[in-house]
GROMACS .gro file of C-alpha atoms in nm:
model
  215
    1GLU     CA    1   1.811 -10.570  -8.400
    2GLU     CA    2   1.587 -10.629  -8.732
    3GLU     CA    3   1.282 -10.782  -8.463
    4ARG     CA    4   1.366 -10.500  -8.246
    5ALA     CA    5   1.281 -10.265  -8.562
    6ARG     CA    6   0.957 -10.463  -8.595
    7ILE     CA    7   0.660 -10.253  -8.472
    8THR     CA    8   0.441 -10.568  -8.382
    9GLU     CA    9   0.017 -10.530  -8.289
   10GLN     CA   10   0.077 -10.556  -7.946
   11ASP     CA   11   0.299 -10.248  -7.990
   12ILE     CA   12   0.020 -10.025  -8.145
   13GLU     CA   13  -0.184 -10.209  -7.856
   14LYS     CA   14  -0.009 -10.050  -7.590
   15LEU     CA   15   0.049  -9.755  -7.707
   16TRP     CA   16  -0.323  -9.645  -7.792
   17MET     CA   17  -0.380  -9.780  -7.422
   18ASP     CA   18  -0.083  -9.535  -7.273
   19TYR     CA   19  -0.296  -9.260  -7.478
   20LEU     CA   20  -0.663  -9.343  -7.344
   21GLN     CA   21  -0.485  -9.318  -6.993
   22SER     CA   22  -0.359  -8.973  -7.038
   23LEU     CA   23  -0.729  -8.863  -7.083
   24PRO     CA   24  -0.993  -8.755  -6.883
   25GLU     CA   25  -1.207  -9.052  -6.760
   26GLU     CA   26  -1.517  -8.933  -7.016
   27ARG     CA   27  -1.329  -8.938  -7.319
   28ARG     CA   28  -1.111  -9.257  -7.219
   29LEU     CA   29  -1.467  -9.419  -7.243
   30LEU     CA   30  -1.572  -9.257  -7.542
   31LEU     CA   31  -1.249  -9.368  -7.742
   32SER     CA   32  -1.239  -9.721  -7.559
   33ARG     CA   33  -1.494  -9.769  -7.843
   34PHE     CA   34  -1.256  -9.709  -8.161
   35ARG     CA   35  -0.935  -9.939  -8.259
   36ILE     CA   36  -0.630  -9.851  -8.434
   37ALA     CA   37  -0.722  -9.963  -8.798
   38ASP     CA   38  -0.447  -9.784  -9.041
   39GLY     CA   39  -0.203  -9.533  -9.049
   40ALA     CA   40  -0.002  -9.296  -9.257
   41LEU     CA   41   0.335  -9.085  -9.214
   42ARG     CA   42   0.236  -8.732  -9.273
   43VAL     CA   43   0.520  -8.408  -9.325
   44GLY     CA   44   0.466  -8.167  -9.139
   45GLY     CA   45   0.464  -7.742  -9.197
   46VAL     CA   46   0.759  -7.552  -9.142
   47GLY     CA   47   0.775  -7.545  -8.739
   48SER     CA   48   0.742  -7.967  -8.750
   49VAL     CA   49   1.013  -8.047  -8.982
   50GLY     CA   50   1.241  -8.315  -8.902
   51THR     CA   51   0.986  -8.451  -8.663
   52ARG     CA   52   0.799  -8.761  -8.711
   53CYS     CA   53   0.443  -8.744  -8.751
   54THR     CA   54   0.159  -8.934  -8.797
   55ILE     CA   55  -0.217  -8.952  -8.943
   56LEU     CA   56  -0.434  -9.270  -8.743
   57LEU     CA   57  -0.784  -9.439  -8.891
   58LEU     CA   58  -0.965  -9.485  -8.597
   59GLU     CA   59  -1.272  -9.722  -8.615
   60GLY     CA   60  -1.586  -9.818  -8.412
   61GLY     CA   61  -1.891 -10.047  -8.435
   62THR     CA   62  -2.014  -9.949  -8.757
   63GLU     CA   63  -1.868  -9.872  -9.067
   64ASP     CA   64  -1.947  -9.517  -9.062
   65ASP     CA   65  -1.796  -9.478  -8.738
   66ALA     CA   66  -1.463  -9.296  -8.768
   67LEU     CA   67  -1.271  -9.083  -8.625
   68ILE     CA   68  -0.898  -8.937  -8.791
   69LEU     CA   69  -0.651  -8.848  -8.485
   70GLN     CA   70  -0.314  -8.709  -8.562
   71GLN     CA   71   0.011  -8.770  -8.312
   72LYS     CA   72   0.367  -8.568  -8.310
   73GLU     CA   73   0.675  -8.607  -8.146
   74ALA     CA   74   0.797  -8.354  -7.875
   75GLY     CA   75   1.078  -8.247  -7.828
   76THR     CA   76   1.259  -8.023  -7.575
   77SER     CA   77   1.140  -7.621  -7.566
   78VAL     CA   78   1.405  -7.426  -7.724
   79LEU     CA   79   1.301  -7.203  -7.420
   80GLU     CA   80   1.397  -7.453  -7.184
   81PRO     CA   81   1.725  -7.293  -7.127
   82TYR     CA   82   1.608  -6.965  -7.069
   83VAL     CA   83   1.307  -7.019  -6.815
   84PRO     CA   84   1.276  -7.205  -6.460
   85LYS     CA   85   1.237  -7.595  -6.528
   86ARG     CA   86   0.941  -7.767  -6.519
   87ASP     CA   87   0.867  -8.115  -6.346
   88TYR     CA   88   0.778  -8.260  -6.685
   89ALA     CA   89   0.940  -8.611  -6.736
   90SER     CA   90   0.784  -8.619  -7.025
   91GLN     CA   91   0.782  -8.362  -7.313
   92ALA     CA   92   0.473  -8.452  -7.515
   93LYS     CA   93   0.233  -8.444  -7.128
   94ARG     CA   94   0.444  -8.050  -7.107
   95VAL     CA   95   0.252  -7.962  -7.471
   96VAL     CA   96  -0.074  -8.065  -7.379
   97THR     CA   97  -0.074  -7.924  -7.047
   98GLY     CA   98   0.057  -7.611  -7.238
   99GLN     CA   99  -0.269  -7.601  -7.435
  100ARG     CA  100  -0.478  -7.712  -7.181
  101LEU     CA  101  -0.390  -7.418  -6.923
  102MET     CA  102  -0.385  -7.165  -7.275
  103GLN     CA  103  -0.652  -7.223  -7.442
  104ALA     CA  104  -1.031  -7.189  -7.273
  105THR     CA  105  -1.151  -7.487  -7.488
  106SER     CA  106  -0.912  -7.759  -7.592
  107ASP     CA  107  -0.874  -8.067  -7.847
  108ILE     CA  108  -1.117  -8.325  -7.648
  109PHE     CA  109  -0.844  -8.538  -7.760
  110LEU     CA  110  -0.524  -8.391  -7.584
  111GLY     CA  111  -0.306  -8.702  -7.512
  112TRP     CA  112   0.046  -8.829  -7.507
  113HIS     CA  113   0.220  -9.116  -7.520
  114GLU     CA  114   0.574  -9.266  -7.517
  115GLY     CA  115   0.686  -9.555  -7.778
  116SER     CA  116   0.804  -9.800  -7.659
  117LEU     CA  117   1.073  -9.917  -7.868
  118THR     CA  118   1.237  -9.556  -7.968
  119GLY     CA  119   1.135  -9.386  -7.593
  120THR     CA  120   1.022  -9.124  -7.857
  121GLN     CA  121   0.686  -8.913  -7.689
  122TYR     CA  122   0.418  -8.831  -7.849
  123TYR     CA  123   0.121  -8.586  -7.797
  124TRP     CA  124  -0.213  -8.650  -7.986
  125ARG     CA  125  -0.488  -8.439  -8.118
  126GLN     CA  126  -0.759  -8.396  -8.370
  127LEU     CA  127  -0.644  -8.343  -8.730
  128LYS     CA  128  -0.882  -8.132  -8.814
  129ASP     CA  129  -1.081  -7.952  -8.531
  130MET     CA  130  -1.259  -7.693  -8.725
  131LYS     CA  131  -1.096  -7.409  -8.608
  132GLY     CA  132  -1.199  -7.067  -8.788
  133SER     CA  133  -0.938  -6.871  -9.025
  134VAL     CA  134  -0.932  -6.585  -9.157
  135ASP     CA  135  -0.765  -6.418  -9.482
  136VAL     CA  136  -0.621  -6.105  -9.376
  137ALA     CA  137  -0.506  -5.997  -9.726
  138THR     CA  138  -0.858  -5.929  -9.782
  139LEU     CA  139  -0.941  -5.732  -9.487
  140ASP     CA  140  -0.983  -5.315  -9.489
  141GLU     CA  141  -0.871  -5.096  -9.250
  142ALA     CA  142  -1.197  -5.255  -8.995
  143GLY     CA  143  -1.187  -5.528  -9.068
  144LEU     CA  144  -0.804  -5.595  -9.025
  145LYS     CA  145  -0.817  -5.364  -8.661
  146THR     CA  146  -1.122  -5.569  -8.546
  147TYR     CA  147  -0.922  -5.916  -8.621
  148LEU     CA  148  -0.594  -5.774  -8.438
  149ALA     CA  149  -0.812  -5.653  -8.162
  150VAL     CA  150  -0.909  -6.040  -8.114
  151CYS     CA  151  -0.581  -6.176  -8.154
  152SER     CA  152  -0.462  -5.962  -7.848
  153ALA     CA  153  -0.735  -6.071  -7.640
  154CYS     CA  154  -0.741  -6.460  -7.696
  155LEU     CA  155  -0.377  -6.390  -7.636
  156ALA     CA  156  -0.392  -6.144  -7.350
  157ARG     CA  157  -0.627  -6.453  -7.166
  158ALA     CA  158  -0.376  -6.732  -7.246
  159HIS     CA  159  -0.138  -6.540  -7.063
  160ALA     CA  160  -0.374  -6.468  -6.770
  161ARG     CA  161  -0.494  -6.793  -6.704
  162THR     CA  162  -0.125  -6.936  -6.723
  163GLY     CA  163   0.073  -6.639  -6.531
  164ASP     CA  164   0.002  -6.454  -6.224
  165ALA     CA  165  -0.258  -6.197  -6.361
  166ALA     CA  166  -0.219  -5.931  -6.070
  167GLY     CA  167   0.080  -5.932  -6.186
  168ILE     CA  168   0.152  -5.918  -6.572
  169ALA     CA  169  -0.146  -5.568  -6.522
  170GLY     CA  170   0.149  -5.462  -6.259
  171TYR     CA  171   0.414  -5.481  -6.573
  172VAL     CA  172   0.224  -5.373  -6.840
  173GLY     CA  173   0.050  -5.033  -6.636
  174LYS     CA  174  -0.196  -4.800  -6.746
  175LYS     CA  175   0.065  -4.622  -7.010
  176ASN     CA  176   0.120  -4.731  -7.375
  177ALA     CA  177   0.536  -4.791  -7.368
  178LEU     CA  178   0.463  -5.186  -7.361
  179ASP     CA  179   0.213  -5.192  -7.683
  180LYS     CA  180   0.467  -4.966  -7.878
  181ALA     CA  181   0.744  -5.225  -7.777
  182ILE     CA  182   0.534  -5.451  -7.941
  183ALA     CA  183   0.382  -5.341  -8.230
  184ASP     CA  184   0.792  -5.172  -8.306
  185PHE     CA  185   0.923  -5.558  -8.223
  186ALA     CA  186   0.644  -5.666  -8.493
  187VAL     CA  187   0.721  -5.432  -8.758
  188ALA     CA  188   1.066  -5.534  -8.732
  189TYR     CA  189   0.997  -5.868  -8.751
  190ALA     CA  190   0.770  -5.852  -9.034
  191ASP     CA  191   1.072  -5.604  -9.237
  192GLN     CA  192   1.332  -5.887  -9.130
  193THR     CA  193   1.124  -6.147  -9.245
  194GLU     CA  194   1.092  -5.973  -9.582
  195ARG     CA  195   1.475  -5.920  -9.617
  196ASP     CA  196   1.542  -6.330  -9.565
  197HIS     CA  197   1.259  -6.410  -9.827
  198GLN     CA  198   1.463  -6.165 -10.022
  199ALA     CA  199   1.812  -6.336  -9.961
  200LEU     CA  200   1.617  -6.704 -10.045
  201VAL     CA  201   1.487  -6.578 -10.415
  202GLU     CA  202   1.832  -6.457 -10.532
  203ALA     CA  203   1.980  -6.773 -10.393
  204VAL     CA  204   1.790  -6.983 -10.577
  205ALA     CA  205   1.798  -6.738 -10.878
  206SER     CA  206   2.209  -6.780 -10.846
  207GLY     CA  207   2.187  -7.132 -10.826
  208ARG     CA  208   2.368  -7.097 -10.471
  209ILE     CA  209   2.041  -7.344 -10.342
  210ALA     CA  210   1.796  -7.565 -10.497
  211ALA     CA  211   1.439  -7.513 -10.462
  212GLU     CA  212   1.159  -7.686 -10.639
  213THR     CA  213   0.852  -7.472 -10.640
  214GLY     CA  214   0.446  -7.604 -10.721
  215ILE     CA  215   0.497  -7.859 -10.445
   0.00000   0.00000   0.00000
């Protein structure tokens, strides 16, 4: 049992080759020049709590030729009981395919593999893909409107890429009923988040829940 629990160099080589096989040929050729030099466990954010996540250092042919990739555990979608079944034996492949479908330009290192010892499925990506971000707390009214318009356009484009664009357009219609419904839901969701946070603060203050700040 102890022997099976130990990951060997051959196991690591196999997972690396399995990941490479999930990539388009030109990216497979690029990454075949690298090897896994080191790795470390990483604690994920709120949406990733409880899932396995590893940071991997890749070394190329020279001292300064390095890449850092991340592999994350992929589980069953919470939406699966409510939507038509899709023929994906690998949940990691499902995640990668979904990202490639929705995004006009995806992370070039998106791929997947399955752990040979545990059968756990992982998808791979860059640790930092240099996405831009906006501090919405600093925006004025005009800036916030622009930011919301950009986010809305990106979300709409993702749906149009993965769904029936004509069918979606017909469902949305020319009036603002859907716009209003989404806005009402967003406001209600924000209000609920504030209530949940206040309940957590009160539980911590009363000693019912132990919490540590400043981590």
